[in-house]
CSV table of C-alpha atoms in Angstrom, one decimal:
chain,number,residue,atom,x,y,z
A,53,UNK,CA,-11.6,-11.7,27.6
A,54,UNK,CA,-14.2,-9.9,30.1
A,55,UNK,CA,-11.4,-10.2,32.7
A,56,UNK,CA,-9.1,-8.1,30.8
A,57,UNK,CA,-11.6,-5.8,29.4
A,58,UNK,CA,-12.1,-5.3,33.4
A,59,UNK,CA,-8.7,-4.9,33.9
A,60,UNK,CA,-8.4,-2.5,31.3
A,61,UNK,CA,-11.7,-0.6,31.9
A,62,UNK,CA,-11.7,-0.5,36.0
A,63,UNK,CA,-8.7,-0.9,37.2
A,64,UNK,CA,-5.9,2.6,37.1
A,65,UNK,CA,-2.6,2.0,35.1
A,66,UNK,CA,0.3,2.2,38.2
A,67,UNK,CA,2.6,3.9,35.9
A,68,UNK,CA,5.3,6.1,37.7
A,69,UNK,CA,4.5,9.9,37.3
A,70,UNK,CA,7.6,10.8,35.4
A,71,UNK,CA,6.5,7.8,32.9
A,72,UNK,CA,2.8,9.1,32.4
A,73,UNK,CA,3.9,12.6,31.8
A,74,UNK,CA,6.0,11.1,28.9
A,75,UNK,CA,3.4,9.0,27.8
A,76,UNK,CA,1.2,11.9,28.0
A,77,UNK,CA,3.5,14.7,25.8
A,78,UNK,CA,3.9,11.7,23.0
A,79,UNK,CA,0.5,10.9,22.9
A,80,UNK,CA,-0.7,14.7,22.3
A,81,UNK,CA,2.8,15.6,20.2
A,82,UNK,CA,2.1,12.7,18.0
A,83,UNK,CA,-2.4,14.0,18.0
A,84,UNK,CA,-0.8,17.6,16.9
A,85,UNK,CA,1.5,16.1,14.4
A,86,UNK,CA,-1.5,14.3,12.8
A,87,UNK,CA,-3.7,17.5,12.5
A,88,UNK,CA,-1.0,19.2,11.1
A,89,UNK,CA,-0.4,16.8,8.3
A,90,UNK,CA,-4.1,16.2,7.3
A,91,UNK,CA,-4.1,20.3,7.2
A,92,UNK,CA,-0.8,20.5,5.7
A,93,UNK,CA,-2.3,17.7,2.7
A,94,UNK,CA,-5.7,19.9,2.2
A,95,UNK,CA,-4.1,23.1,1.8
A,96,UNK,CA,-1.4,21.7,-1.0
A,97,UNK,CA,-4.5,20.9,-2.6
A,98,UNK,CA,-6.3,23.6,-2.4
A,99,UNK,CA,-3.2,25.8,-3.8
A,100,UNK,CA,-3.3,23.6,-6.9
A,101,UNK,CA,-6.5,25.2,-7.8
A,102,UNK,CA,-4.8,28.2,-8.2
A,103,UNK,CA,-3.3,26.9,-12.0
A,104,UNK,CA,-5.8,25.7,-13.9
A,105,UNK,CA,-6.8,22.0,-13.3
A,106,UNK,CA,-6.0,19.0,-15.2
A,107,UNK,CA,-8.7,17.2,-16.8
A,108,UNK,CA,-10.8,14.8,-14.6
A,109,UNK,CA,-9.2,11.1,-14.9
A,110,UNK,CA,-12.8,9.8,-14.1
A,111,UNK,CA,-15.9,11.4,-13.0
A,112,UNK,CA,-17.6,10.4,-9.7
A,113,UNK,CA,-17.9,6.7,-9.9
A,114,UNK,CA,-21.9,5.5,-9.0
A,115,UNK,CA,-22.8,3.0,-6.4
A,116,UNK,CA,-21.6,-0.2,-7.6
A,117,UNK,CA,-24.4,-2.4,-9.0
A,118,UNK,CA,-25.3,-4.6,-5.9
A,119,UNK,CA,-24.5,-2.1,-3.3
A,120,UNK,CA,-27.8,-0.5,-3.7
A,121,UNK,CA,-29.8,-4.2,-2.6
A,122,UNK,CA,-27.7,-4.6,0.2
A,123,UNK,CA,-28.0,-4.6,4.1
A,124,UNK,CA,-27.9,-0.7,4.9
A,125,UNK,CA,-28.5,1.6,7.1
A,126,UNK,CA,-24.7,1.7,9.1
A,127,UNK,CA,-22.5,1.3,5.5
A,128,UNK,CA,-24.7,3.0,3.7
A,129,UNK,CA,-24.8,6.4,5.9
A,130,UNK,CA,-20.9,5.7,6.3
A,131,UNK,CA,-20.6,6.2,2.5
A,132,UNK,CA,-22.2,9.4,2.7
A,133,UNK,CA,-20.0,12.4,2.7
A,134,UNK,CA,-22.9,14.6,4.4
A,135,UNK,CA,-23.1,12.1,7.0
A,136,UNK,CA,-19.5,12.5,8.3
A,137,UNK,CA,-19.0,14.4,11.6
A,138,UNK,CA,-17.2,17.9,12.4
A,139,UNK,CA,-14.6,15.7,14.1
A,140,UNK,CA,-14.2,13.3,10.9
A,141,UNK,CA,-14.3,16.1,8.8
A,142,UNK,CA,-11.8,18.1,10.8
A,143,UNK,CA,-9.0,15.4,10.6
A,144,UNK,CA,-10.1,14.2,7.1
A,145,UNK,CA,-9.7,17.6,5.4
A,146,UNK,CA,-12.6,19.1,2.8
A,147,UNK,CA,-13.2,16.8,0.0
A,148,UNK,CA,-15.3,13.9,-0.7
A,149,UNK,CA,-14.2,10.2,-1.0
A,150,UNK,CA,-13.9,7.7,-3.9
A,151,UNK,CA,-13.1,5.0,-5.2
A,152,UNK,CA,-9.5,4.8,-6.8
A,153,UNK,CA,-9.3,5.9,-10.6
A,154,UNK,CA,-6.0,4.7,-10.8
A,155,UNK,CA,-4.4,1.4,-8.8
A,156,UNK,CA,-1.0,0.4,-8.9
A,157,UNK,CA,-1.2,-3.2,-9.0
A,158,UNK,CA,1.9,-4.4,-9.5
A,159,UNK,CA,5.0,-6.3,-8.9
A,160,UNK,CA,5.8,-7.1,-5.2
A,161,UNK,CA,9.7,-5.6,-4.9
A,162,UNK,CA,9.2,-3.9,-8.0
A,163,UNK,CA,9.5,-0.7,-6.6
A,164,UNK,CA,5.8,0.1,-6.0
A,165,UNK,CA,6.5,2.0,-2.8
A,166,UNK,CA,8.9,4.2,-4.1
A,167,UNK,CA,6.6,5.4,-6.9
A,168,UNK,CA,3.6,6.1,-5.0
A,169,UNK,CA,5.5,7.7,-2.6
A,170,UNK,CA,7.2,10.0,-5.9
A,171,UNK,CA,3.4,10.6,-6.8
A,172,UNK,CA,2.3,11.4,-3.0
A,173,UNK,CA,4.4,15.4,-4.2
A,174,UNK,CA,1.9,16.2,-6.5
A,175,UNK,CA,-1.0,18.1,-5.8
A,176,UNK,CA,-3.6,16.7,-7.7
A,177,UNK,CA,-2.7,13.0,-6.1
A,178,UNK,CA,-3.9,11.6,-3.1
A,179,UNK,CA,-2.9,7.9,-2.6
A,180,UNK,CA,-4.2,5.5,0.5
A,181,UNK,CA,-1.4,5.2,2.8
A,182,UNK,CA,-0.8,1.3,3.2
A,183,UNK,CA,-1.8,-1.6,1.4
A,184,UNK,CA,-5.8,-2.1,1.6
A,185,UNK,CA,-5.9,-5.9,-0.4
A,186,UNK,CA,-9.9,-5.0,-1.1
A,187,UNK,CA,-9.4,-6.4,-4.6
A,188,UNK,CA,-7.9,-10.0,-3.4
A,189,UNK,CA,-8.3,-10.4,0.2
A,190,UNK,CA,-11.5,-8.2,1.3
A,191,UNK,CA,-13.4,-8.0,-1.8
A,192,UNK,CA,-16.5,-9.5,0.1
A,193,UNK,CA,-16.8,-6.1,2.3
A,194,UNK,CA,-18.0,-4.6,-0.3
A,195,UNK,CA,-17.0,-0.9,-2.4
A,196,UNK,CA,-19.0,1.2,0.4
A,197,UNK,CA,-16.4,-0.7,2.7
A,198,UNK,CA,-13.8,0.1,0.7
A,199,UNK,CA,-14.3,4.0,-0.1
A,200,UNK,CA,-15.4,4.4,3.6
A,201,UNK,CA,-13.7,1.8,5.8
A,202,UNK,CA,-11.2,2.5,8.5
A,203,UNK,CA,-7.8,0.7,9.1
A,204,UNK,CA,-6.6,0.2,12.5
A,205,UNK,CA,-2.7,1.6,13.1
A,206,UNK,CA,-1.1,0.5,16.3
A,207,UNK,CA,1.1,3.5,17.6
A,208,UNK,CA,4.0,3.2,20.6
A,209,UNK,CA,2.4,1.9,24.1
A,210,UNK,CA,-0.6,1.4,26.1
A,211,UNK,CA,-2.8,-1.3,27.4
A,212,UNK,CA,-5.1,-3.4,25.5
A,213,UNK,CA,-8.6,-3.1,25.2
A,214,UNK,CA,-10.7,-6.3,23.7
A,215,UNK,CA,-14.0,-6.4,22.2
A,216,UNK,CA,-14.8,-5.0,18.9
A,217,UNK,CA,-14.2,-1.9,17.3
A,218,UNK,CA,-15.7,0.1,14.7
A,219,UNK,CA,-15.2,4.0,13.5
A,220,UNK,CA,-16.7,5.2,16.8
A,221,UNK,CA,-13.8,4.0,19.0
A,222,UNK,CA,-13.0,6.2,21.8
A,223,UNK,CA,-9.9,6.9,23.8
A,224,UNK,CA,-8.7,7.3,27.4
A,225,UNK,CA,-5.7,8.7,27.8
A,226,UNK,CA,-3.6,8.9,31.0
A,227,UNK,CA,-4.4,6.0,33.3
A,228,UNK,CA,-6.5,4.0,31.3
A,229,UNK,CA,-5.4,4.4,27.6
A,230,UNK,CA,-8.2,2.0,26.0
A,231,UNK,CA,-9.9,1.2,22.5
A,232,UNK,CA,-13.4,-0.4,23.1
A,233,UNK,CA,-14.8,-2.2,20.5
A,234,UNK,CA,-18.1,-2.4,19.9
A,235,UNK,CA,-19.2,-5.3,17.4
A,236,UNK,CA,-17.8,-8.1,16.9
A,237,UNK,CA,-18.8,-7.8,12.9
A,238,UNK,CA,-17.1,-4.6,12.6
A,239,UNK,CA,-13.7,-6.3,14.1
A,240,UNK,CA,-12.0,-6.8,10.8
A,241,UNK,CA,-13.1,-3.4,9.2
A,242,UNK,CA,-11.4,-1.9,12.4
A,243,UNK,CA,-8.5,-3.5,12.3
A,244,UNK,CA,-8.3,-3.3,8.6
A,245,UNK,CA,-7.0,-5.6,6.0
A,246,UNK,CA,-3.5,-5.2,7.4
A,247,UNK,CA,-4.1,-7.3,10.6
A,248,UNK,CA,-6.2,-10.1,9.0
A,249,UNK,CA,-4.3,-12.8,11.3
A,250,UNK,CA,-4.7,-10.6,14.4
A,251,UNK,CA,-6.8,-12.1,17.5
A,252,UNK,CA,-10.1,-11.5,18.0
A,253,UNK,CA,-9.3,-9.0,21.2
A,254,UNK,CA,-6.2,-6.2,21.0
A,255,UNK,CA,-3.5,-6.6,23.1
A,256,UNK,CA,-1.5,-3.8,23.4
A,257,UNK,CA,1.4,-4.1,25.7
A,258,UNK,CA,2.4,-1.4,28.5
A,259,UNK,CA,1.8,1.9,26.8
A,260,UNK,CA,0.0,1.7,23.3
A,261,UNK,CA,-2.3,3.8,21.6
A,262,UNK,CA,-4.4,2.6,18.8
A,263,UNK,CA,-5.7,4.6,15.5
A,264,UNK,CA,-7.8,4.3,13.1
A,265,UNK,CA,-7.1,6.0,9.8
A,266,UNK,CA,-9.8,6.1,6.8
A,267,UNK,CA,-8.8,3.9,3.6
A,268,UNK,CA,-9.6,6.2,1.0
A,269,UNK,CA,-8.6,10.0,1.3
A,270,UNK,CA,-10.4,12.6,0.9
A,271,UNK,CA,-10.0,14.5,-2.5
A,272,UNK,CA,-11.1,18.0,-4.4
A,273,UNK,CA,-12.4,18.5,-7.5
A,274,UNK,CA,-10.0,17.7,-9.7
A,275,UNK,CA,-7.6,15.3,-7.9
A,276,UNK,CA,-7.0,11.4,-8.6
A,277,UNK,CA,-7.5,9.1,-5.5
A,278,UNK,CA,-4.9,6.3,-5.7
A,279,UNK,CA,-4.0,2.8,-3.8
A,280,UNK,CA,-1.5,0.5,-4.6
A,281,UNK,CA,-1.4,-3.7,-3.7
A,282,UNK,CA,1.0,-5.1,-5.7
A,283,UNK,CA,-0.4,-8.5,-4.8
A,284,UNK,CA,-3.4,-7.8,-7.4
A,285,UNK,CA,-1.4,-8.8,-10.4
A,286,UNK,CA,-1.1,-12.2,-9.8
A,287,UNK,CA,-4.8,-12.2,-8.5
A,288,UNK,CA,-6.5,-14.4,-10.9
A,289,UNK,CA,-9.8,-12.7,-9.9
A,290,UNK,CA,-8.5,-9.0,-9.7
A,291,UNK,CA,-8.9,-7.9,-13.2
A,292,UNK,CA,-12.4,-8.7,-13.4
A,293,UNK,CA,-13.6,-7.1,-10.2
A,294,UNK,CA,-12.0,-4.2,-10.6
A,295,UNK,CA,-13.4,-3.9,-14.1
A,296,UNK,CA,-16.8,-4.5,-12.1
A,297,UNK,CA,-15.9,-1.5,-10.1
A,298,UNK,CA,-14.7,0.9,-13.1
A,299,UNK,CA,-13.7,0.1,-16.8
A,300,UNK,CA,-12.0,3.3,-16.9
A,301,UNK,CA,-10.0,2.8,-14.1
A,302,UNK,CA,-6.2,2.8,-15.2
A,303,UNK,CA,-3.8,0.7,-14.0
A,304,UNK,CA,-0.2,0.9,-13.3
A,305,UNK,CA,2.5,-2.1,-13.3
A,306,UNK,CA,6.2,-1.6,-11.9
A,307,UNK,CA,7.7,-4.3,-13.2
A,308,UNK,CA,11.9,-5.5,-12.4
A,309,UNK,CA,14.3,-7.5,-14.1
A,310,UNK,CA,12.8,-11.2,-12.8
A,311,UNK,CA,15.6,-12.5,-11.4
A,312,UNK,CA,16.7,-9.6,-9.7
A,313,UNK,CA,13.3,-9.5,-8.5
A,314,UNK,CA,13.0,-12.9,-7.2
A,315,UNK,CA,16.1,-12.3,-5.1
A,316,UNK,CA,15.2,-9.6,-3.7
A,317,UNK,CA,12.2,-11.2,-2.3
A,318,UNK,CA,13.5,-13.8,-1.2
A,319,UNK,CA,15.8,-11.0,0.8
A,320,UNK,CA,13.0,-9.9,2.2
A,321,UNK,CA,11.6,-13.2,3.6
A,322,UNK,CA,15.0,-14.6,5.0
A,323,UNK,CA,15.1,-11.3,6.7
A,324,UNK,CA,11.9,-11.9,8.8
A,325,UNK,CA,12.3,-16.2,8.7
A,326,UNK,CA,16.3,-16.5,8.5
A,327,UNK,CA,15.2,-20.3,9.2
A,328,UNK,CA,14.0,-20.4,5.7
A,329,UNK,CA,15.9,-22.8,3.1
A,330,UNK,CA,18.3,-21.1,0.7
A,331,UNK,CA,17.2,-19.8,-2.3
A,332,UNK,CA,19.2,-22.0,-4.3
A,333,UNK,CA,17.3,-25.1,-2.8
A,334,UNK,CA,14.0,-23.1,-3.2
A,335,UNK,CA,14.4,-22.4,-6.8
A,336,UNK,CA,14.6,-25.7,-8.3
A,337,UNK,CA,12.1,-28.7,-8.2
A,338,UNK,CA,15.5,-30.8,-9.0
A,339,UNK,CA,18.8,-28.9,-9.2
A,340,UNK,CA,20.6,-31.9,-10.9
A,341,UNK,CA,17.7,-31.6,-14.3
A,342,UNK,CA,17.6,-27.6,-13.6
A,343,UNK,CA,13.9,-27.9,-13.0
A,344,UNK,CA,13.0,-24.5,-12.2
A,345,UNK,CA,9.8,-24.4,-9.5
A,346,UNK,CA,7.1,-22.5,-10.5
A,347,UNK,CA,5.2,-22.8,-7.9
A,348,UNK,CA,7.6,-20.7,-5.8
A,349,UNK,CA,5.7,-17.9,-5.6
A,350,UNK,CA,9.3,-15.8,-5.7
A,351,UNK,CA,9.5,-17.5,-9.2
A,352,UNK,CA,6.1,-17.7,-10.4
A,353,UNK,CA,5.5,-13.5,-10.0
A,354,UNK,CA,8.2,-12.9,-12.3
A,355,UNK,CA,6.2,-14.9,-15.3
A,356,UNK,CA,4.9,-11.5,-16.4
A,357,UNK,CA,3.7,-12.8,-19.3
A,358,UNK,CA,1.1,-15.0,-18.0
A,359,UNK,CA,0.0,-12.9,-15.9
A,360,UNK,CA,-0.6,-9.8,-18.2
A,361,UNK,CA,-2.8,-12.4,-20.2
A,362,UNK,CA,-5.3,-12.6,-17.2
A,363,UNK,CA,-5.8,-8.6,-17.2
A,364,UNK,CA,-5.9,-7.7,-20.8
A,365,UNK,CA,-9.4,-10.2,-21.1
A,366,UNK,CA,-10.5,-7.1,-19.2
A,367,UNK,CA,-8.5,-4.5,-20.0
A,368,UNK,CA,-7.0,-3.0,-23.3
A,369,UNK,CA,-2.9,-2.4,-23.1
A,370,UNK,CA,-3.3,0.8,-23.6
A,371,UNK,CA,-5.1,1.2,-20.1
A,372,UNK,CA,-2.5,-0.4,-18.3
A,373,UNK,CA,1.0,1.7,-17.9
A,374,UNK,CA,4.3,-0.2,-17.6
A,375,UNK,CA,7.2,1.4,-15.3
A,376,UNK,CA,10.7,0.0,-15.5
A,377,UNK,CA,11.7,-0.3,-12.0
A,378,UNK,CA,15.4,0.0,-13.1
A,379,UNK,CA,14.6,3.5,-14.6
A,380,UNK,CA,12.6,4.6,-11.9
A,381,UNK,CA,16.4,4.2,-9.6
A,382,UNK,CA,18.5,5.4,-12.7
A,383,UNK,CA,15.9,8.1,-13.9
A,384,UNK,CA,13.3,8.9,-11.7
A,385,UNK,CA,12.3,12.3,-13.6
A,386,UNK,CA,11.6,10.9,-16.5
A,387,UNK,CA,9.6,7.9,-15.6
A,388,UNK,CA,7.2,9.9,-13.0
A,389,UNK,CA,6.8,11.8,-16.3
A,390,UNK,CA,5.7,9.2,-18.3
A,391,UNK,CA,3.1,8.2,-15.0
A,392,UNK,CA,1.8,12.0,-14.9
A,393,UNK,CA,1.3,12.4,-18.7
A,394,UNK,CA,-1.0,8.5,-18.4
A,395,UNK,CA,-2.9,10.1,-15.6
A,396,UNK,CA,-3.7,13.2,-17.1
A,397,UNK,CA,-1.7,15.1,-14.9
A,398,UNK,CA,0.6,18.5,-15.5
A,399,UNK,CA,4.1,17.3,-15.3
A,400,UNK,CA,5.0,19.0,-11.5
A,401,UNK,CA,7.1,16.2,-10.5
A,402,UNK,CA,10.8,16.5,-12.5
A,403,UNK,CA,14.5,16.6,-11.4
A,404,UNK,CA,14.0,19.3,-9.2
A,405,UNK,CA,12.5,16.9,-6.8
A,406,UNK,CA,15.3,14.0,-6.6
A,407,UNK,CA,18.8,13.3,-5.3
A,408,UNK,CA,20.7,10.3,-5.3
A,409,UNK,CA,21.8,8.6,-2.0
A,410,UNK,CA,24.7,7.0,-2.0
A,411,UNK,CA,24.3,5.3,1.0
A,412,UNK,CA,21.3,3.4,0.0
A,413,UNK,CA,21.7,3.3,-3.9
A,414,UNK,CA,18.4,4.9,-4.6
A,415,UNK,CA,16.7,8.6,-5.4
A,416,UNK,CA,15.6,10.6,-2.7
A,417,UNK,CA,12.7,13.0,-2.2
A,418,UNK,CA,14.2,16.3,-1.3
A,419,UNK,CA,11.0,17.1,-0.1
A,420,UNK,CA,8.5,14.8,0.8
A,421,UNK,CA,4.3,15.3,1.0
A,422,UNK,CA,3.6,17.9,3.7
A,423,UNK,CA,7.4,18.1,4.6
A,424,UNK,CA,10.5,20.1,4.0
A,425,UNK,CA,12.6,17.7,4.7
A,426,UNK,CA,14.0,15.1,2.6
A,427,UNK,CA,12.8,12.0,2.3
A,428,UNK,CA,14.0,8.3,2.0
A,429,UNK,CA,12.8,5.4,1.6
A,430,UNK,CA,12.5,3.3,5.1
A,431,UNK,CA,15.7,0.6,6.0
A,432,UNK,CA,13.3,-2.5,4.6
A,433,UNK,CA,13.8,-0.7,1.2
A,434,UNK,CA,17.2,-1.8,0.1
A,435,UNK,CA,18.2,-4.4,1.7
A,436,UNK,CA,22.3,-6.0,0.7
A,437,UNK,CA,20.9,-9.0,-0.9
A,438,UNK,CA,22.8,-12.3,-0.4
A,439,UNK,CA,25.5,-13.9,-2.8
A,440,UNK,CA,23.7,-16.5,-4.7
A,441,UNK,CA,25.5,-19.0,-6.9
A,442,UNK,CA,25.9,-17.6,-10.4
A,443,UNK,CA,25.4,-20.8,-11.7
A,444,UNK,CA,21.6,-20.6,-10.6
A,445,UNK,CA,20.9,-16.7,-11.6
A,446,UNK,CA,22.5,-17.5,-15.4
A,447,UNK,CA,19.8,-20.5,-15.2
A,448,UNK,CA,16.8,-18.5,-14.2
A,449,UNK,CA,18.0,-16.0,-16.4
A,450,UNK,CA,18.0,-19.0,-19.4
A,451,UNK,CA,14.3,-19.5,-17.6
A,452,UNK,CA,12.8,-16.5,-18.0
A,453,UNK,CA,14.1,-15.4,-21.3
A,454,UNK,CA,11.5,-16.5,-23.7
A,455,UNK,CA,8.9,-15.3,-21.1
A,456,UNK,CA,10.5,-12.0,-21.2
A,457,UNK,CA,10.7,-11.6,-25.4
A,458,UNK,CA,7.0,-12.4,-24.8
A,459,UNK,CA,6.2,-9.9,-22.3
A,460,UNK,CA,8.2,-7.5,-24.3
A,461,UNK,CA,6.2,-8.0,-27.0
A,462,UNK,CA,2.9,-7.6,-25.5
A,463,UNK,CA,4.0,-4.4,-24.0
A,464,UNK,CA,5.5,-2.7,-26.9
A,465,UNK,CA,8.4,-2.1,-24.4
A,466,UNK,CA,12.0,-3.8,-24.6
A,467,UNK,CA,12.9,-3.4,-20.7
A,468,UNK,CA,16.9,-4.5,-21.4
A,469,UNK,CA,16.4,-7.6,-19.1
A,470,UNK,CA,18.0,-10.0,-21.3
């Protein structure tokens, strides 16, 4: 590790001159492109104060009950907004940060992305860009962590740089375009939640740069802060620590026809492991006595049912808001109307805001946050998913059934699965 740190500290980059000055113009089009969001996302904001402001979904929440015991000093002036730097502040916007009031915590190829990027249009929402998994995978960081932490994005190019990082990373660019990381501690707040697996050094290849973007946004009086990890509603231990954070806190579920649903993740897998058994073989425990496996985690998230049991011991239903995934493709209006009225929010989002593509079978932004341009969803969203024997989707249709009359039930809401 030292030798490369040397390498990437001491010795100059021999990259041709025509090659730097490229490097060069992306790295400082791609800076100005950044600044120009953050301002674009402050001043949307502050033009919603112009119309009179929606009622607060939760005041300011306080310090959580054990952060106020534990080690300080570094976290604790992080979680300070005084304490942030003209720098921080500049590319941060005004605005102080918070915990989420509302999390979407549910289903995984439900259609989770496309609704929070639906509710990224309104003003008076401010939503944490990828996935942070405080609630099942970094709980033990602590809230300040995860109202002040940073995540680490990799962006085009570079060299690698090794040690630690923490917020106060600093760049070279040109020659030596380097991330130095400070302690060792800090590595996994640095690299964020999203690159848990990651080495304990960065190795960027020829021409990387590497960012680190806050967790939670910053947000104005009267606006909602927002994350979504669909992962937390089969997290036996997510309902009750984010009841621990906030009672109030409202939660949203996108939930999808089942089978459908177990398809399509399984789509998503075989597209990154197209080693991966079929999903006929995957399904059952014993195809000749149709034993369905449960334990497939493709199978066992569509169990709805069981699952909502787990939250409403901490939650009451009428805290929890249920999105048909189907509607939100066939009717996208009208169910970001439904999400607006739970949240407390004036209804801005509505047709005006949609168009169908063809091509990819799904509603379109015609004008996406900060943007306007229209927006779709990326090529992961989507994908053809492949021909599966129908003998084995009328099965885990039989399957789910009684699971689904259940759920249906429990939610009030018949969602036309069956």
């Amino acid at each position: 590790m030292g030798q490369r740190l040397n390498r990437c500290l001491d010795v100059p980059v021999a990259l041709p001159p025509l090659r730097r000055r490229l490097l060069l113009l992306f790295i400082m089009f791609f800076l100005w492109l950044y600044m120009f969001y953050s301002c674009a996302g402050s001043c949307a904001g502050l033009a919603a104060r112009g119309s009179p402001a929606p009622p607060r979904l939760a005041p300011p929440l306080p310090a959580a009950a054990g952060e106020a015991g534990e080690e300080s000093s570094l976290e604790e002036q992080r979680a300070s907004p005084d304490g942030a730097s003209p720098i921080s502040s500049f590319f941060n916007g005004s605005g102080t940060k918070r915990l989420p009031q509302a999390i979407i915590i549910g289903v995984k190829k439900g259609g989770t992305r496309a609704l929070l990027e639906f509710l990224r249009v309104h003003p008076d929402v401010r939503a944490v860009g990828a996935e942070p998994h405080f609630f099942d995978r970094n709980y033990e960081r602590g809230l300040a962590w995860y109202r002040e932490g940073k995540g680490l994005s990799l962006l085009a190019a570079g060299l690698g740089c090794a040690e630690d990082a923490t917020s106060s990373s600093w760049w070279s660019i040109g020659e030596k375009i380097c991330t130095v990381i400070r302690n060792s501690k800090a590595m996994g707040e640095a690299r964020g939640p999203w690159h848990q697996s990651a080495p304990s050094h960065l190795l960027l290849g020829e021409a990387k740069v590497a960012m680190l973007w806050d967790l939670m946004p910053r947000t104005l009086e009267g606006q909602i802060t927002m994350e979504k990890t669909p992962s937390y509603f089969v997290t036996k231990e997510a309902p009750a620590r984010i009841s621990s954070m906030s009672k109030g806190t409202k939660l949203i579920v996108v939930v999808r026809d089942p089978v459908t649903r177990a398809i399509s993740d399984y789509t998503q897998t075989l597209s990154k492991k197209p080693e991966i058994p079929t999903f006929e073989s995957l399904t059952f425990k014993n195809r000749t006595t149709g034993l369905i496996d449960t334990s497939w985690s493709a199978i066992q998230i569509g169990i709805y049912a069981k699952h909502l049991e787990n939250w409403l011991l901490h939650f009451p239903i009428g805290q929890i808001l249920f999105v048909s995934g189907e509607r939100l493709i066939s009717d996208p209006a009208g169910e970001l109307g439904r999400v607006q009225d739970f949240l407390g929010l004036k209804r801005i989002i509505t047709d005006k805001h949609f168009y169908f593509n063809k091509t990819k079978g799904f509603p379109c932004l015609k004008k996406a946050e900060g943007s306007s341009k229209p927006h779709c969803l990326g090529k992961t969203k989507g994908r053809t998913h492949p021909d599966i024997d129908q003998e084995v989707v009328q099965r885990l249709r039989d399957f789910y059934r009684p699971f689904n009359m259940k759920f249906y039930q429990m939610t009030g809401q018949d969602f036309g699965w069956d």
